[in-house]
């Protein structure tokens, strides 16, 4: 067990946004979080990353309550990539990725060989080594997202949380980013809109509706015709690909 949510409740005023959510993320696997707009996906991810505090319930990291960790310790352990992550346009790619080392360094410590090794490995893993000296504003949308993933990897996290990282990317960059995240040797939790991408790349899924989890399990267990109709209000035919044991969803015209 890596991250565990135990009966989480979070509100905005009198409105309950997260309503009694409990689950465990399997260590080293990719967990996809699905649901219509307004279902609570982003709020849940921010609770898991320690950016919000629940009104009730607990987030646990390896059996220890998240609220007992120092903010710096959480940043060393958990990397969070926001849906609309921004970066100073005057920075180079290498400078953006170096920001990921900040939680591991004191104000008085100098840049170390370990920092260099970690940053270079993050650039290599995300395919951004050749762009290391390029200006941020010159990058494509896909390159910017890969740079944000590289910055997250430079944190040396055990958990990676991503909020709809494929939004506004073209198909090629969506697929490349999902392949990258699904190949990472760490626990990853990612909110997604595309149901076929979730079926292809996620090991397990949570489906949210009105702040509650309404389904959880493998893609094969979760993505049923009835659920797609009840939660997403779409008619679809679901089949398993003969080439790789994954689902494919055909939406009715």
Short mmCIF file of N, CA and C in Angstrom, two decimals, residues 59-203:
data_model
loop_
_atom_site.label_atom_id
_atom_site.label_comp_id
_atom_site.label_asym_id
_atom_site.label_seq_id
_atom_site.Cartn_x
_atom_site.Cartn_y
_atom_site.Cartn_z
N UNK A 59 -5.73 10.99 4.88
CA UNK A 59 -4.89 10.48 3.80
C UNK A 59 -3.68 9.86 4.46
N UNK A 60 -3.34 8.63 4.08
CA UNK A 60 -2.23 7.90 4.69
C UNK A 60 -1.15 7.64 3.65
N UNK A 61 0.10 7.82 4.06
CA UNK A 61 1.26 7.43 3.26
C UNK A 61 1.98 6.32 4.00
N UNK A 62 1.98 5.12 3.45
CA UNK A 62 2.62 3.98 4.09
C UNK A 62 2.22 3.84 5.55
N UNK A 63 0.94 4.05 5.83
CA UNK A 63 0.41 3.86 7.17
C UNK A 63 0.52 5.05 8.09
N UNK A 64 1.13 6.14 7.64
CA UNK A 64 1.27 7.34 8.47
C UNK A 64 0.39 8.44 7.93
N UNK A 65 -0.33 9.13 8.81
CA UNK A 65 -1.26 10.17 8.39
C UNK A 65 -0.52 11.34 7.74
N UNK A 66 -0.99 11.76 6.57
CA UNK A 66 -0.32 12.81 5.80
C UNK A 66 -0.20 14.10 6.60
N UNK A 67 -1.18 14.41 7.42
CA UNK A 67 -1.17 15.67 8.17
C UNK A 67 -0.04 15.74 9.19
N UNK A 68 0.59 14.61 9.49
CA UNK A 68 1.70 14.61 10.46
C UNK A 68 3.05 14.88 9.80
N UNK A 69 3.08 14.87 8.45
CA UNK A 69 4.32 15.15 7.74
C UNK A 69 4.54 16.65 7.62
N UNK A 70 5.79 17.08 7.63
CA UNK A 70 6.11 18.47 7.28
C UNK A 70 5.88 18.68 5.79
N UNK A 71 5.56 19.93 5.42
CA UNK A 71 5.31 20.24 4.01
C UNK A 71 6.52 19.86 3.14
N UNK A 72 7.72 20.12 3.64
CA UNK A 72 8.94 19.80 2.90
C UNK A 72 9.07 18.29 2.68
N UNK A 73 8.71 17.51 3.68
CA UNK A 73 8.80 16.06 3.58
C UNK A 73 7.81 15.54 2.54
N UNK A 74 6.60 16.12 2.54
CA UNK A 74 5.61 15.71 1.53
C UNK A 74 6.13 16.03 0.13
N UNK A 75 6.75 17.21 -0.04
CA UNK A 75 7.26 17.60 -1.35
C UNK A 75 8.40 16.70 -1.81
N UNK A 76 9.15 16.14 -0.88
CA UNK A 76 10.20 15.18 -1.23
C UNK A 76 9.62 13.85 -1.66
N UNK A 77 8.43 13.57 -1.18
CA UNK A 77 7.83 12.24 -1.37
C UNK A 77 6.79 12.20 -2.50
N UNK A 78 5.97 13.26 -2.61
CA UNK A 78 4.83 13.27 -3.53
C UNK A 78 5.00 14.41 -4.54
N UNK A 79 4.95 14.10 -5.83
CA UNK A 79 5.01 15.12 -6.89
C UNK A 79 3.62 15.30 -7.47
N UNK A 80 3.21 16.55 -7.67
CA UNK A 80 1.88 16.86 -8.17
C UNK A 80 2.00 17.74 -9.40
N UNK A 81 1.39 17.32 -10.50
CA UNK A 81 1.37 18.11 -11.73
C UNK A 81 -0.05 18.60 -11.93
N UNK A 82 -0.23 19.91 -11.84
CA UNK A 82 -1.57 20.49 -11.95
C UNK A 82 -2.07 20.48 -13.38
N UNK A 83 -3.37 20.63 -13.52
CA UNK A 83 -4.01 20.63 -14.83
C UNK A 83 -3.52 21.79 -15.69
N UNK A 84 -3.34 22.95 -15.07
CA UNK A 84 -2.90 24.13 -15.80
C UNK A 84 -1.59 24.63 -15.20
N UNK A 85 -0.58 23.76 -15.20
CA UNK A 85 0.72 24.13 -14.64
C UNK A 85 1.35 25.24 -15.47
N UNK A 86 1.91 26.23 -14.80
CA UNK A 86 2.54 27.36 -15.49
C UNK A 86 4.00 27.47 -15.06
N UNK A 87 4.78 28.13 -15.87
CA UNK A 87 6.20 28.30 -15.60
C UNK A 87 6.63 29.65 -16.15
N UNK A 88 7.59 30.27 -15.47
CA UNK A 88 8.13 31.54 -15.93
C UNK A 88 8.69 31.39 -17.34
N UNK A 89 8.22 32.22 -18.27
CA UNK A 89 8.59 32.08 -19.68
C UNK A 89 10.06 32.38 -19.92
N UNK A 90 10.77 33.02 -18.99
CA UNK A 90 12.17 33.37 -19.19
C UNK A 90 13.12 32.22 -18.86
N UNK A 91 12.61 31.14 -18.31
CA UNK A 91 13.45 30.03 -17.91
C UNK A 91 13.75 29.11 -19.09
N UNK A 92 14.88 28.41 -18.99
CA UNK A 92 15.20 27.33 -19.91
C UNK A 92 14.63 26.03 -19.35
N UNK A 93 14.56 25.03 -20.20
CA UNK A 93 14.05 23.72 -19.78
C UNK A 93 14.85 23.20 -18.59
N UNK A 94 16.16 23.27 -18.65
CA UNK A 94 17.01 22.75 -17.57
C UNK A 94 16.70 23.45 -16.25
N UNK A 95 16.40 24.76 -16.31
CA UNK A 95 16.10 25.51 -15.09
C UNK A 95 14.76 25.08 -14.49
N UNK A 96 13.78 24.79 -15.36
CA UNK A 96 12.48 24.32 -14.88
C UNK A 96 12.64 22.98 -14.16
N UNK A 97 13.40 22.08 -14.76
CA UNK A 97 13.57 20.75 -14.17
C UNK A 97 14.36 20.83 -12.86
N UNK A 98 15.32 21.73 -12.80
CA UNK A 98 16.10 21.89 -11.56
C UNK A 98 15.22 22.30 -10.38
N UNK A 99 14.09 22.97 -10.66
CA UNK A 99 13.19 23.36 -9.57
C UNK A 99 12.69 22.15 -8.79
N UNK A 100 12.67 20.99 -9.44
CA UNK A 100 12.24 19.79 -8.74
C UNK A 100 13.16 19.36 -7.62
N UNK A 101 14.39 19.87 -7.62
CA UNK A 101 15.34 19.50 -6.55
C UNK A 101 15.17 20.37 -5.31
N UNK A 102 14.37 21.42 -5.41
CA UNK A 102 14.24 22.38 -4.30
C UNK A 102 13.87 21.73 -2.96
N UNK A 103 12.92 20.77 -2.90
CA UNK A 103 12.58 20.18 -1.60
C UNK A 103 13.71 19.40 -0.95
N UNK A 104 14.72 19.02 -1.72
CA UNK A 104 15.81 18.21 -1.19
C UNK A 104 17.02 19.05 -0.78
N UNK A 105 16.94 20.37 -0.91
CA UNK A 105 18.09 21.23 -0.66
C UNK A 105 17.75 22.26 0.40
N UNK A 106 18.71 22.54 1.26
CA UNK A 106 18.54 23.61 2.25
C UNK A 106 18.94 24.94 1.61
N UNK A 107 18.63 26.03 2.28
CA UNK A 107 18.95 27.34 1.74
C UNK A 107 20.45 27.56 1.59
N UNK A 108 21.23 26.87 2.40
CA UNK A 108 22.67 27.08 2.40
C UNK A 108 23.44 26.04 1.60
N UNK A 109 22.75 25.01 1.15
CA UNK A 109 23.47 23.94 0.44
C UNK A 109 23.72 24.32 -1.01
N UNK A 110 24.85 23.88 -1.53
CA UNK A 110 25.18 24.12 -2.93
C UNK A 110 24.63 23.01 -3.81
N UNK A 111 24.71 23.25 -5.11
CA UNK A 111 24.26 22.25 -6.08
C UNK A 111 25.24 21.08 -6.06
N UNK A 112 24.74 19.87 -6.01
CA UNK A 112 25.59 18.69 -5.83
C UNK A 112 25.62 17.82 -7.09
N UNK A 113 26.55 16.87 -7.09
CA UNK A 113 26.62 15.90 -8.18
C UNK A 113 25.35 15.05 -8.22
N UNK A 114 24.80 14.74 -7.05
CA UNK A 114 23.55 13.97 -7.00
C UNK A 114 22.41 14.75 -7.66
N UNK A 115 22.36 16.08 -7.42
CA UNK A 115 21.35 16.91 -8.06
C UNK A 115 21.49 16.84 -9.58
N UNK A 116 22.73 16.98 -10.07
CA UNK A 116 22.97 16.91 -11.51
C UNK A 116 22.54 15.57 -12.09
N UNK A 117 22.90 14.49 -11.41
CA UNK A 117 22.57 13.15 -11.89
C UNK A 117 21.06 12.95 -11.96
N UNK A 118 20.36 13.42 -10.93
CA UNK A 118 18.91 13.26 -10.88
C UNK A 118 18.21 14.06 -11.97
N UNK A 119 18.65 15.29 -12.17
CA UNK A 119 18.06 16.16 -13.21
C UNK A 119 18.32 15.58 -14.59
N UNK A 120 19.55 15.13 -14.84
CA UNK A 120 19.88 14.57 -16.15
C UNK A 120 19.08 13.29 -16.42
N UNK A 121 18.88 12.49 -15.39
CA UNK A 121 18.08 11.26 -15.55
C UNK A 121 16.63 11.59 -15.85
N UNK A 122 16.10 12.65 -15.22
CA UNK A 122 14.72 13.07 -15.47
C UNK A 122 14.55 13.56 -16.90
N UNK A 123 15.51 14.33 -17.38
CA UNK A 123 15.46 14.81 -18.76
C UNK A 123 15.54 13.65 -19.75
N UNK A 124 16.40 12.69 -19.46
CA UNK A 124 16.55 11.53 -20.34
C UNK A 124 15.28 10.70 -20.36
N UNK A 125 14.69 10.48 -19.18
CA UNK A 125 13.49 9.63 -19.09
C UNK A 125 12.31 10.23 -19.86
N UNK A 126 12.24 11.53 -19.88
CA UNK A 126 11.11 12.20 -20.54
C UNK A 126 11.42 12.61 -21.98
N UNK A 127 12.61 12.27 -22.46
CA UNK A 127 12.96 12.60 -23.84
C UNK A 127 13.22 14.07 -24.06
N UNK A 128 13.64 14.80 -23.03
CA UNK A 128 13.84 16.24 -23.15
C UNK A 128 15.31 16.64 -23.07
N UNK A 129 16.23 15.69 -23.11
CA UNK A 129 17.66 16.03 -23.00
C UNK A 129 18.11 16.97 -24.11
N UNK A 130 17.66 16.72 -25.33
CA UNK A 130 18.08 17.56 -26.46
C UNK A 130 17.52 18.97 -26.37
N UNK A 131 16.47 19.16 -25.54
CA UNK A 131 15.83 20.47 -25.40
C UNK A 131 16.27 21.19 -24.12
N UNK A 132 17.26 20.67 -23.44
CA UNK A 132 17.59 21.16 -22.10
C UNK A 132 17.89 22.65 -22.06
N UNK A 133 18.47 23.21 -23.13
CA UNK A 133 18.83 24.63 -23.15
C UNK A 133 17.85 25.49 -23.93
N UNK A 134 16.71 24.90 -24.34
CA UNK A 134 15.70 25.66 -25.07
C UNK A 134 14.89 26.52 -24.11
N UNK A 135 14.43 27.65 -24.61
CA UNK A 135 13.58 28.53 -23.80
C UNK A 135 12.19 27.93 -23.65
N UNK A 136 11.60 28.14 -22.48
CA UNK A 136 10.29 27.58 -22.19
C UNK A 136 9.25 28.00 -23.22
N UNK A 137 9.26 29.28 -23.59
CA UNK A 137 8.23 29.80 -24.50
C UNK A 137 8.34 29.21 -25.91
N UNK A 138 9.47 28.57 -26.22
CA UNK A 138 9.65 28.00 -27.56
C UNK A 138 9.12 26.58 -27.66
N UNK A 139 8.69 25.99 -26.55
CA UNK A 139 8.28 24.59 -26.54
C UNK A 139 6.85 24.40 -27.03
N UNK A 140 6.58 23.23 -27.61
CA UNK A 140 5.20 22.85 -27.94
C UNK A 140 4.46 22.47 -26.66
N UNK A 141 3.15 22.29 -26.78
CA UNK A 141 2.37 21.89 -25.61
C UNK A 141 2.84 20.56 -25.03
N UNK A 142 3.12 19.59 -25.91
CA UNK A 142 3.59 18.30 -25.45
C UNK A 142 4.93 18.38 -24.77
N UNK A 143 5.83 19.20 -25.30
CA UNK A 143 7.16 19.37 -24.69
C UNK A 143 7.05 20.05 -23.33
N UNK A 144 6.13 20.98 -23.19
CA UNK A 144 5.94 21.63 -21.88
C UNK A 144 5.45 20.62 -20.85
N UNK A 145 4.51 19.76 -21.25
CA UNK A 145 4.02 18.76 -20.32
C UNK A 145 5.12 17.77 -19.94
N UNK A 146 5.93 17.36 -20.91
CA UNK A 146 7.03 16.45 -20.59
C UNK A 146 8.05 17.12 -19.68
N UNK A 147 8.24 18.42 -19.84
CA UNK A 147 9.14 19.15 -18.95
C UNK A 147 8.59 19.18 -17.53
N UNK A 148 7.27 19.36 -17.40
CA UNK A 148 6.67 19.31 -16.06
C UNK A 148 6.82 17.92 -15.44
N UNK A 149 6.69 16.88 -16.25
CA UNK A 149 6.91 15.52 -15.73
C UNK A 149 8.37 15.37 -15.31
N UNK A 150 9.29 15.90 -16.10
CA UNK A 150 10.71 15.83 -15.74
C UNK A 150 10.98 16.55 -14.43
N UNK A 151 10.36 17.71 -14.25
CA UNK A 151 10.53 18.43 -12.98
C UNK A 151 9.99 17.59 -11.82
N UNK A 152 8.85 16.94 -12.04
CA UNK A 152 8.30 16.07 -10.99
C UNK A 152 9.24 14.91 -10.70
N UNK A 153 9.82 14.30 -11.73
CA UNK A 153 10.73 13.18 -11.52
C UNK A 153 12.01 13.62 -10.80
N UNK A 154 12.41 14.87 -11.03
CA UNK A 154 13.60 15.40 -10.35
C UNK A 154 13.39 15.50 -8.84
N UNK A 155 12.13 15.48 -8.40
CA UNK A 155 11.85 15.45 -6.96
C UNK A 155 12.16 14.09 -6.35
N UNK A 156 12.43 13.09 -7.19
CA UNK A 156 12.65 11.70 -6.74
C UNK A 156 11.48 11.21 -5.90
N UNK A 157 10.25 11.34 -6.43
CA UNK A 157 9.08 11.00 -5.62
C UNK A 157 8.83 9.50 -5.59
N UNK A 158 8.06 9.08 -4.60
CA UNK A 158 7.55 7.71 -4.58
C UNK A 158 6.14 7.66 -5.17
N UNK A 159 5.47 8.82 -5.15
CA UNK A 159 4.12 8.94 -5.71
C UNK A 159 4.07 10.12 -6.67
N UNK A 160 3.39 9.93 -7.79
CA UNK A 160 3.20 10.98 -8.78
C UNK A 160 1.71 11.15 -9.01
N UNK A 161 1.22 12.39 -8.86
CA UNK A 161 -0.19 12.70 -9.02
C UNK A 161 -0.34 13.70 -10.16
N UNK A 162 -1.20 13.38 -11.12
CA UNK A 162 -1.36 14.22 -12.31
C UNK A 162 -2.84 14.52 -12.53
N UNK A 163 -3.14 15.80 -12.74
CA UNK A 163 -4.53 16.23 -12.95
C UNK A 163 -4.75 16.51 -14.43
N UNK A 164 -5.34 15.54 -15.12
CA UNK A 164 -5.69 15.66 -16.53
C UNK A 164 -4.51 16.21 -17.37
N UNK A 165 -3.38 15.51 -17.36
CA UNK A 165 -2.17 16.04 -18.01
C UNK A 165 -2.25 16.07 -19.53
N UNK A 166 -3.22 15.37 -20.13
CA UNK A 166 -3.32 15.34 -21.60
C UNK A 166 -4.25 16.40 -22.16
N UNK A 167 -4.87 17.20 -21.30
CA UNK A 167 -5.76 18.26 -21.79
C UNK A 167 -5.02 19.20 -22.74
N UNK A 168 -5.64 19.55 -23.84
CA UNK A 168 -5.13 20.53 -24.81
C UNK A 168 -3.91 20.03 -25.58
N UNK A 169 -3.60 18.74 -25.52
CA UNK A 169 -2.51 18.19 -26.32
C UNK A 169 -3.08 17.49 -27.54
N UNK A 170 -2.31 17.48 -28.63
CA UNK A 170 -2.75 16.72 -29.79
C UNK A 170 -2.59 15.22 -29.49
N UNK A 171 -3.14 14.38 -30.36
CA UNK A 171 -3.21 12.94 -30.09
C UNK A 171 -1.83 12.33 -29.88
N UNK A 172 -0.87 12.70 -30.71
CA UNK A 172 0.47 12.13 -30.59
C UNK A 172 1.07 12.41 -29.22
N UNK A 173 0.95 13.65 -28.76
CA UNK A 173 1.52 14.01 -27.47
C UNK A 173 0.74 13.40 -26.32
N UNK A 174 -0.56 13.23 -26.48
CA UNK A 174 -1.34 12.54 -25.46
C UNK A 174 -0.83 11.12 -25.27
N UNK A 175 -0.69 10.39 -26.38
CA UNK A 175 -0.25 9.00 -26.30
C UNK A 175 1.16 8.89 -25.75
N UNK A 176 2.06 9.75 -26.21
CA UNK A 176 3.44 9.71 -25.72
C UNK A 176 3.52 9.97 -24.22
N UNK A 177 2.71 10.93 -23.75
CA UNK A 177 2.73 11.25 -22.32
C UNK A 177 2.16 10.09 -21.49
N UNK A 178 1.09 9.49 -21.96
CA UNK A 178 0.49 8.37 -21.23
C UNK A 178 1.41 7.16 -21.22
N UNK A 179 2.08 6.90 -22.33
CA UNK A 179 3.07 5.82 -22.35
C UNK A 179 4.17 6.07 -21.33
N UNK A 180 4.63 7.31 -21.27
CA UNK A 180 5.67 7.67 -20.32
C UNK A 180 5.22 7.43 -18.89
N UNK A 181 4.06 7.98 -18.53
CA UNK A 181 3.60 7.86 -17.14
C UNK A 181 3.35 6.41 -16.77
N UNK A 182 2.76 5.63 -17.68
CA UNK A 182 2.47 4.23 -17.37
C UNK A 182 3.72 3.39 -17.24
N UNK A 183 4.85 3.86 -17.77
CA UNK A 183 6.10 3.10 -17.69
C UNK A 183 6.92 3.43 -16.45
N UNK A 184 6.52 4.46 -15.71
CA UNK A 184 7.32 4.90 -14.56
C UNK A 184 7.23 3.89 -13.41
N UNK A 185 8.36 3.61 -12.76
CA UNK A 185 8.37 2.63 -11.68
C UNK A 185 7.96 3.24 -10.33
N UNK A 186 6.80 3.83 -10.27
CA UNK A 186 6.32 4.45 -9.04
C UNK A 186 4.80 4.40 -9.03
N UNK A 187 4.22 4.72 -7.89
CA UNK A 187 2.77 4.79 -7.77
C UNK A 187 2.30 6.09 -8.42
N UNK A 188 1.41 5.98 -9.39
CA UNK A 188 0.90 7.16 -10.08
C UNK A 188 -0.62 7.18 -10.00
N UNK A 189 -1.16 8.37 -9.76
CA UNK A 189 -2.61 8.58 -9.73
C UNK A 189 -2.91 9.72 -10.69
N UNK A 190 -3.77 9.46 -11.67
CA UNK A 190 -3.98 10.43 -12.75
C UNK A 190 -5.46 10.58 -13.07
N UNK A 191 -5.93 11.82 -13.04
CA UNK A 191 -7.29 12.11 -13.50
C UNK A 191 -7.28 12.19 -15.02
N UNK A 192 -8.30 11.57 -15.64
CA UNK A 192 -8.40 11.53 -17.09
C UNK A 192 -9.83 11.78 -17.53
N UNK A 193 -9.98 12.29 -18.76
CA UNK A 193 -11.29 12.41 -19.38
C UNK A 193 -11.53 11.32 -20.40
N UNK A 194 -10.48 10.94 -21.14
CA UNK A 194 -10.62 9.99 -22.24
C UNK A 194 -10.75 8.57 -21.71
N UNK A 195 -11.91 7.95 -21.90
CA UNK A 195 -12.17 6.62 -21.35
C UNK A 195 -11.32 5.55 -22.01
N UNK A 196 -11.07 5.67 -23.31
CA UNK A 196 -10.23 4.69 -23.99
C UNK A 196 -8.78 4.78 -23.54
N UNK A 197 -8.29 5.98 -23.30
CA UNK A 197 -6.94 6.12 -22.75
C UNK A 197 -6.86 5.48 -21.37
N UNK A 198 -7.89 5.69 -20.56
CA UNK A 198 -7.91 5.08 -19.23
C UNK A 198 -7.86 3.56 -19.33
N UNK A 199 -8.62 3.00 -20.28
CA UNK A 199 -8.65 1.55 -20.46
C UNK A 199 -7.31 1.01 -20.94
N UNK A 200 -6.61 1.78 -21.78
CA UNK A 200 -5.36 1.32 -22.37
C UNK A 200 -4.19 1.39 -21.41
N UNK A 201 -4.13 2.44 -20.59
CA UNK A 201 -2.89 2.71 -19.85
C UNK A 201 -2.98 2.52 -18.34
N UNK A 202 -4.17 2.49 -17.78
CA UNK A 202 -4.30 2.41 -16.31
C UNK A 202 -4.43 0.96 -15.86
N UNK A 203 -3.80 0.67 -14.72
CA UNK A 203 -3.91 -0.66 -14.12
C UNK A 203 -5.24 -0.83 -13.39
#
